[in-house]
Tab-separated table of N, CA and C and ligand atoms in Angstrom:
chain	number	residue	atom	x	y	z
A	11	UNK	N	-80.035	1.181	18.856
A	11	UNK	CA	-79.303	2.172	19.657
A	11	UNK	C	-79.825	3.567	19.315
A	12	UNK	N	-80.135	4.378	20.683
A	12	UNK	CA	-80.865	5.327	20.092
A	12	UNK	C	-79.589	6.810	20.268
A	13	UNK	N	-79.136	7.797	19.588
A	13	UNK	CA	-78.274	8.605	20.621
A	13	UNK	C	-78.951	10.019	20.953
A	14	UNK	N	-78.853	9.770	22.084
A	14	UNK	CA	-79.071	11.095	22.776
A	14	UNK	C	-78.101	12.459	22.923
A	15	UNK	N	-78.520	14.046	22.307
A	15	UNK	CA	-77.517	14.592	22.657
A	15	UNK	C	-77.768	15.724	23.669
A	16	UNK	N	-77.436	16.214	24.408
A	16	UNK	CA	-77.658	17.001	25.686
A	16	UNK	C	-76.498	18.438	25.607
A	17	UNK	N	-77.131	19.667	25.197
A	17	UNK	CA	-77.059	20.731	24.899
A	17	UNK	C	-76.542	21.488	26.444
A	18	UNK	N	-74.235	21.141	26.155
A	18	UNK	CA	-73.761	21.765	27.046
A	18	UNK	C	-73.427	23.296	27.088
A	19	UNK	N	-74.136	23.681	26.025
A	19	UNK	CA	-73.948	25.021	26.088
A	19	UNK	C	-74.162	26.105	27.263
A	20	UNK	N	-73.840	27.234	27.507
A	20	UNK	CA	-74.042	27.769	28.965
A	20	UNK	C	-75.540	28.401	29.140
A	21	UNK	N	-75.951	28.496	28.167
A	21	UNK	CA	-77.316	28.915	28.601
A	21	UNK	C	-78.344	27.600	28.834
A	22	UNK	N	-78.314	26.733	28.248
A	22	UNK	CA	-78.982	25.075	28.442
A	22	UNK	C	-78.553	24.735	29.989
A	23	UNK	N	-76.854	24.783	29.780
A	23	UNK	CA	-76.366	24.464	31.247
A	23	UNK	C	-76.779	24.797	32.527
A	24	UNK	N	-77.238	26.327	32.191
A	24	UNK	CA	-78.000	27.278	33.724
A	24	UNK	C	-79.177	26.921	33.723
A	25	UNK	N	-80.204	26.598	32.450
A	25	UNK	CA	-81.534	26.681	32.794
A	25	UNK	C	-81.348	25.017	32.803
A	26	UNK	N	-80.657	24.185	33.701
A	26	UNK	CA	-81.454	22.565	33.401
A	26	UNK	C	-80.551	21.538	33.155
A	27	UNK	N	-79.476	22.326	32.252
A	27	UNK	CA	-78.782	21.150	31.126
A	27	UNK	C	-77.792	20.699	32.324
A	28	UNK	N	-77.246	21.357	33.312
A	28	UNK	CA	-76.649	20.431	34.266
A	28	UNK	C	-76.991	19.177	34.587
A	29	UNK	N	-78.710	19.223	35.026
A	29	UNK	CA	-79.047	18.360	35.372
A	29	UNK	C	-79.379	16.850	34.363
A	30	UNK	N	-79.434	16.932	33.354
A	30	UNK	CA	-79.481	16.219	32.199
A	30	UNK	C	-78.410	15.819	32.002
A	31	UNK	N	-77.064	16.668	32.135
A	31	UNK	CA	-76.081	15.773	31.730
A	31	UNK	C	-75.744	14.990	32.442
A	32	UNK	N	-76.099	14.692	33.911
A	32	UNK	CA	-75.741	13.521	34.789
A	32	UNK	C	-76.797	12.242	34.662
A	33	UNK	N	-76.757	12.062	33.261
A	33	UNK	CA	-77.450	11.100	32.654
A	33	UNK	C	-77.971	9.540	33.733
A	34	UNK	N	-76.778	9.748	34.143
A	34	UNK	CA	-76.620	7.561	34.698
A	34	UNK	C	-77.455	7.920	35.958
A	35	UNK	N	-77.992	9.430	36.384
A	35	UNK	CA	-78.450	9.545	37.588
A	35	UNK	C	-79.911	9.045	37.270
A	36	UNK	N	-80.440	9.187	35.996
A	36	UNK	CA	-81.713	9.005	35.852
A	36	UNK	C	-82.368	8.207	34.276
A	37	UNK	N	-81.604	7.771	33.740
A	37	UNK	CA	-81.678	6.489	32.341
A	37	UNK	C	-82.010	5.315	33.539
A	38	UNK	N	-83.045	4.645	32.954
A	38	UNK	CA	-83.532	3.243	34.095
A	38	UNK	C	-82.301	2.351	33.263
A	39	UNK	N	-81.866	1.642	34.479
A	39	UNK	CA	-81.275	0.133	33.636
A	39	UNK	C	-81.331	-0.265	32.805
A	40	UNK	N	-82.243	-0.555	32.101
A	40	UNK	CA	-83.270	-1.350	31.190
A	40	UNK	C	-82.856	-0.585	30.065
A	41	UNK	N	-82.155	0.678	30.149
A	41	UNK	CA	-82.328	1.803	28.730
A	41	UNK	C	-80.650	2.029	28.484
A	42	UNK	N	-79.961	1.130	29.900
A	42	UNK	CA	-78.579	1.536	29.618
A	42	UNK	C	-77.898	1.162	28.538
A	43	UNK	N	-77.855	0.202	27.975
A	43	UNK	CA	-76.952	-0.404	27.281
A	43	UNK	C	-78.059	-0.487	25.379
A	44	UNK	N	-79.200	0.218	25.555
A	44	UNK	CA	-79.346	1.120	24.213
A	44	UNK	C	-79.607	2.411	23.507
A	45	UNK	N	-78.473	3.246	24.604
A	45	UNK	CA	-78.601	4.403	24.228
A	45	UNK	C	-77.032	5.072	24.611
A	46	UNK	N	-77.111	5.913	23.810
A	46	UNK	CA	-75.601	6.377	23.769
A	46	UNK	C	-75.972	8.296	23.738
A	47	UNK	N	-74.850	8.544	24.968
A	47	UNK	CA	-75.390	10.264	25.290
A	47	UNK	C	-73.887	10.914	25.006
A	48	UNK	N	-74.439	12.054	24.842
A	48	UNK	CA	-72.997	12.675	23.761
A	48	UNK	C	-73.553	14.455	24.536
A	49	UNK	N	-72.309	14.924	24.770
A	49	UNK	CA	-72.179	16.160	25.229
A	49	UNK	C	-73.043	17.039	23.726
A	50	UNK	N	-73.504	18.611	23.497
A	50	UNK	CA	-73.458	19.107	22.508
A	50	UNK	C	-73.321	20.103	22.443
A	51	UNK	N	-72.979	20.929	21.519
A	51	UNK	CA	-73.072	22.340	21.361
A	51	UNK	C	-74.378	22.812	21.174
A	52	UNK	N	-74.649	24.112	21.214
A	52	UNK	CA	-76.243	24.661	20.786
A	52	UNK	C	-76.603	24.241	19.564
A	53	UNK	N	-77.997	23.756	19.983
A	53	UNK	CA	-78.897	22.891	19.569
A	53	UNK	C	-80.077	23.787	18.701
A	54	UNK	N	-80.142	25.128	19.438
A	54	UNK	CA	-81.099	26.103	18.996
A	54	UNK	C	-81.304	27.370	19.952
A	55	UNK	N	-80.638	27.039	20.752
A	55	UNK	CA	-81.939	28.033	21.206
A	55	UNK	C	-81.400	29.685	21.257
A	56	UNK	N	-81.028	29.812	19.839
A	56	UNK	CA	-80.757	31.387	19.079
A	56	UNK	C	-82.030	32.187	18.623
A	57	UNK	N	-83.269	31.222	18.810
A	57	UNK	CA	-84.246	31.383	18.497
A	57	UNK	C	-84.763	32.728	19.151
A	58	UNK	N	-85.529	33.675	19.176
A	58	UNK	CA	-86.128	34.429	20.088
A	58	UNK	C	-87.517	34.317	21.065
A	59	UNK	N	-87.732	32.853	20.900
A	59	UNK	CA	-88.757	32.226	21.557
A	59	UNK	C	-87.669	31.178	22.283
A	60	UNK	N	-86.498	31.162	22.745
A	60	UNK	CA	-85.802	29.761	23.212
A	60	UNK	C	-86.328	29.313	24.638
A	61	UNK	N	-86.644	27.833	24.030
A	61	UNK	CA	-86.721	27.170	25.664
A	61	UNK	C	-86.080	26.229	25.883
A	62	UNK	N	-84.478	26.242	26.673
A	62	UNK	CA	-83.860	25.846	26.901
A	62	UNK	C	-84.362	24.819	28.274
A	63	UNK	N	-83.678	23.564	28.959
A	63	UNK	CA	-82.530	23.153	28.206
A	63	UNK	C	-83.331	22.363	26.940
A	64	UNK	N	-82.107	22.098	26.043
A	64	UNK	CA	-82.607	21.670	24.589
A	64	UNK	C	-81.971	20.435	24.690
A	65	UNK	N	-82.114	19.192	24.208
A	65	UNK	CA	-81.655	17.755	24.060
A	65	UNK	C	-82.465	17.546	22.945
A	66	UNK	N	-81.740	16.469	22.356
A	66	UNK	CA	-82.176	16.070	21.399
A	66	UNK	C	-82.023	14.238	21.447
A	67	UNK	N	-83.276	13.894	20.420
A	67	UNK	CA	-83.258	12.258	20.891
A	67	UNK	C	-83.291	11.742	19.898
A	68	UNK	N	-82.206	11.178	19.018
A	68	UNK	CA	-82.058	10.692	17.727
A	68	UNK	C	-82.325	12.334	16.909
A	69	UNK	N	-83.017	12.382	16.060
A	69	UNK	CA	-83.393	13.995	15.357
A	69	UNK	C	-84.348	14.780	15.817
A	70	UNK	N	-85.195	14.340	16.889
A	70	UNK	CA	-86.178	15.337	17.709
A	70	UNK	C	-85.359	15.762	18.510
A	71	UNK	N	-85.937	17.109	18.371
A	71	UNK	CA	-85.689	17.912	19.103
A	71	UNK	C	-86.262	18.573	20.380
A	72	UNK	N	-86.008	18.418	21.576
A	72	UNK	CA	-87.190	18.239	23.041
A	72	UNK	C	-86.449	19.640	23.526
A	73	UNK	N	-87.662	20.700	23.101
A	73	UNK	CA	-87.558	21.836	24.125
A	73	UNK	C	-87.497	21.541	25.866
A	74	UNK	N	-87.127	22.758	26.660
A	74	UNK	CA	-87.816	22.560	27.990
A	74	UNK	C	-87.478	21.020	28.446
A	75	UNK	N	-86.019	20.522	27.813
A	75	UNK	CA	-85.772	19.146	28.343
A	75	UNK	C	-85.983	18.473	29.634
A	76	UNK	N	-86.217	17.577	30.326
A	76	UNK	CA	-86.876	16.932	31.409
A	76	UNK	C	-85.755	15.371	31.194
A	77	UNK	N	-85.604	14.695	32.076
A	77	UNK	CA	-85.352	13.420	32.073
A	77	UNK	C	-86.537	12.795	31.741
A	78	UNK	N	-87.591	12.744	32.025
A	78	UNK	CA	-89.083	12.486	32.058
A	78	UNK	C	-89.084	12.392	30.307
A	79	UNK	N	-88.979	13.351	29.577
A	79	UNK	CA	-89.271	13.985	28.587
A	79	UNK	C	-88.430	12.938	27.508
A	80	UNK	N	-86.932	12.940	28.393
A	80	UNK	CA	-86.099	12.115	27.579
A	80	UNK	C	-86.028	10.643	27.099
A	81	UNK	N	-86.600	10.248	28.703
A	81	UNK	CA	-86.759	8.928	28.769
A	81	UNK	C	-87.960	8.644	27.636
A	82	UNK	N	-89.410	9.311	28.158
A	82	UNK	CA	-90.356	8.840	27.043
A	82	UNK	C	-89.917	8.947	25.246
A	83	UNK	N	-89.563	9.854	24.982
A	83	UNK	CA	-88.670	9.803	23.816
A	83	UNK	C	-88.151	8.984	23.134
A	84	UNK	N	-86.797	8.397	23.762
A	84	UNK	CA	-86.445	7.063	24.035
A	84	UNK	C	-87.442	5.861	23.815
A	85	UNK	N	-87.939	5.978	24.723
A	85	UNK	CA	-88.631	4.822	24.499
A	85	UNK	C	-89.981	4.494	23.153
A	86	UNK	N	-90.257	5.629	23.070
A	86	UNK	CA	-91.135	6.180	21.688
A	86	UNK	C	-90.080	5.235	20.190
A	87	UNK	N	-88.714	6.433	20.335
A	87	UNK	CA	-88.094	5.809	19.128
A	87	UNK	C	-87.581	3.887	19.220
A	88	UNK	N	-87.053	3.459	20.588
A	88	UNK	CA	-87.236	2.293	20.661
A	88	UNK	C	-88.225	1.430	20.314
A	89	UNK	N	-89.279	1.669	20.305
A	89	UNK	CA	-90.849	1.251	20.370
A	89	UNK	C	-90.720	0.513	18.419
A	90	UNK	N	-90.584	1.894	17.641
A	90	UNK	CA	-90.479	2.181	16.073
A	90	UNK	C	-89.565	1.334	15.906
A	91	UNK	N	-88.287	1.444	16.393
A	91	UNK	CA	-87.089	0.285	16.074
A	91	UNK	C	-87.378	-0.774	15.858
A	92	UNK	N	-87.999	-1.556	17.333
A	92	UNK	CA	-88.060	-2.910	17.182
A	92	UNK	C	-89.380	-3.332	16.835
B	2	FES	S1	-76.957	26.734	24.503
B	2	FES	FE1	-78.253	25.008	24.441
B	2	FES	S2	-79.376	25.137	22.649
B	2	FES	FE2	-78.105	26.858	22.662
């Protein structure tokens, strides 16, 4: 089980993180039932270089979040698991 967390903060939220948090719109089948997604608070991006939205996938941390981005991730740390 891998958990995913998705950075509802309002600046993540405007640049992206909306779209990330409607998770079930874009996790394939196949990824549903081993991964677990969790709302989050800021993740980072206090930084003065921030590139929001920020998610995180198990302890990486994925600037410039993407579903794309998330999924491969995912499947990266799945890969190591089994
Ligand atoms: S608001 Fe998303 S990382 Fe700070």
């Amino acid at each position: 089980m891998v958990t995913v967390r998705v950075c509802v903060g309002t600046y993540c939220y405007l640049q992206g993180g909306q779209q990330l948090a409607q998770w079930k719109n874009y996790i394939p089948k196949t990824l549903m039932d081993k991964v677990t997604f969790v709302g989050s608070s800021c993740l980072g991006c206090k930084e003065d270089n921030a590139k929001p939205p920020y998610a995180k996938v198990g302890e990486v941390l994925i600037e410039r979040a993407t579903p794309e981005k998330i999924i491969a991730e995912i499947e990266t740390q799945l890969e190591l698991i089994n």
